Amino acid sequence: MVKALEQKLLKHNIKPTAMRVLVLDYFNSLSAAISLSALYEEFDRSDRITLYRTLKAFEAKGLVHSIDDGTGAPKYALCEANCNTTDHNDSHIHFHCDSCERTFCLQKFSIPEFDLPTNFIQQEVKLVVNGVCDQCTA
Amino acid sequence: MVKALEQKLLKHNIKPTAMRVLVLDYFNSLSAAISLSALYEEFDRSDRITLYRTLKAFEAKGLVHSIDDGTGAPKYALCEANCNTTDHNDSHIHFHCDSCERTFCLQKFSIPEFDLPTNFIQQEVKLVVNGVCDQCTA
DNA sequence: AAAGGAGTGCAATGGAATTGCATTTTTACG
DNA sequence: CGTAAAAATGCAATTCCATTGCACTCCTTT
């Protein structure tokens, strides 16, 4: 399945180095967004800066998107399939659980339409909900 | 009008020192949210830390709310009238203009309703729009 | 007038993003 | 192959803020 991972990287114009394949593989296994620091904990073998630049590269190429959930450190999660260098289409709701501290991409819950004042041009929307997730309410 | 400012501070259980009255007065004159650093530029006579603690106190007492517009530094703006120590009711849309870099509270534009997955409990919602404001499109 | 508490200012700490540079790895081309 | 160029990596250092500790001042209260 490494092949598939490499294909995905190449499709996004990212050179598939060992590190990057590993990081992408790890992202595939995640159900919540992850911060650089948390990622670093998982990859003792690699340098924090390398991971930082890996994330930046993934983000620039539309492979992951970053979420500012108010915890101070941005978190990263895989994009939807149709993101690329010039277009990110991640307009879904993000949910931060105040109990388990995890941040989820609710990809099936898109951001609703809303009005803006006259002559305000909307380019990007970020909607972050804080609360308690299903696993913590159970 | 200093009296009125002092009254407002007292109503929020904030001791009205000269500095705090000045800061509140300055907030009243603003049409956009302001960061600590920007506030510091306006108050050469005061220490950055004092302003930092002033903002924290104002926020804790429901006089201002903070907005994370993605620029790294949080910005602050006056709350709506009915905020207090225990309740903030600032669920309006925030708009960050990528051109002039200002961040506006669109207090007349409330955040629309939306769905969450089953058993997710919503406690707070932050909606930040990036784009171009009316003055920059003109 | 003295004492205590709150506010203020300065110095220092701490965490995280970011950058510079040298080294290693990968790619491209002869 | 093999070497040169380009990209990626790792380390050190920088920078930017938020935050805290401590001393000093101001104000209130007795």
Short mmCIF file of N, CA and C in Angstrom, two decimals, chain B residues 5 10 12 39 43-44 50 59-60 76 84 88 99 109 112 115 129-130:
data_model
loop_
_atom_site.label_atom_id
_atom_site.label_comp_id
_atom_site.label_asym_id
_atom_site.label_seq_id
_atom_site.Cartn_x
_atom_site.Cartn_y
_atom_site.Cartn_z
N LEU B 5 -18.13 56.36 31.43
CA LEU B 5 -17.17 55.27 31.25
C LEU B 5 -16.94 54.57 32.59
N LEU B 10 -17.72 50.05 36.42
CA LEU B 10 -18.24 49.60 37.72
C LEU B 10 -19.33 48.56 37.54
N HIS B 12 -19.48 46.42 35.48
CA HIS B 12 -18.86 45.12 35.18
C HIS B 12 -17.88 44.70 36.28
N LEU B 39 -2.81 48.03 20.22
CA LEU B 39 -3.25 48.87 21.32
C LEU B 39 -2.03 49.53 21.99
N PHE B 43 -0.78 53.56 23.05
CA PHE B 43 -0.63 53.96 24.44
C PHE B 43 0.83 53.93 24.88
N ASP B 44 1.59 54.77 24.28
CA ASP B 44 3.01 54.78 24.58
C ASP B 44 3.30 54.99 26.06
N THR B 50 0.61 45.88 31.33
CA THR B 50 -0.58 46.46 31.94
C THR B 50 -1.75 46.39 30.97
N GLU B 59 -12.00 41.19 29.44
CA GLU B 59 -12.58 39.99 28.84
C GLU B 59 -13.25 39.13 29.91
N ALA B 60 -12.57 38.98 31.03
CA ALA B 60 -13.12 38.14 32.10
C ALA B 60 -14.43 38.71 32.62
N TYR B 76 -9.28 42.15 20.08
CA TYR B 76 -10.31 42.40 21.07
C TYR B 76 -11.29 43.44 20.58
N ASN B 84 -21.58 39.51 30.59
CA ASN B 84 -21.09 39.70 31.96
C ASN B 84 -20.05 38.63 32.29
N HIS B 88 -21.01 35.33 28.01
CA HIS B 88 -20.72 36.14 26.83
C HIS B 88 -21.74 35.76 25.76
N SER B 99 -7.33 42.58 2.77
CA SER B 99 -6.70 43.74 2.15
C SER B 99 -6.20 44.73 3.20
N PHE B 109 -25.10 40.46 12.22
CA PHE B 109 -25.14 39.22 11.43
C PHE B 109 -24.84 38.04 12.34
N PRO B 112 -25.63 31.47 11.69
CA PRO B 112 -26.81 30.67 11.34
C PRO B 112 -26.84 29.35 12.12
N ASP B 115 -26.49 21.81 11.73
CA ASP B 115 -26.61 20.50 12.38
C ASP B 115 -25.26 19.99 12.85
N VAL B 129 -14.94 34.89 8.83
CA VAL B 129 -14.93 34.96 7.38
C VAL B 129 -13.72 35.78 6.94
N ASN B 130 -13.00 35.28 5.97
CA ASN B 130 -11.94 36.06 5.35
C ASN B 130 -12.42 36.54 4.01
#
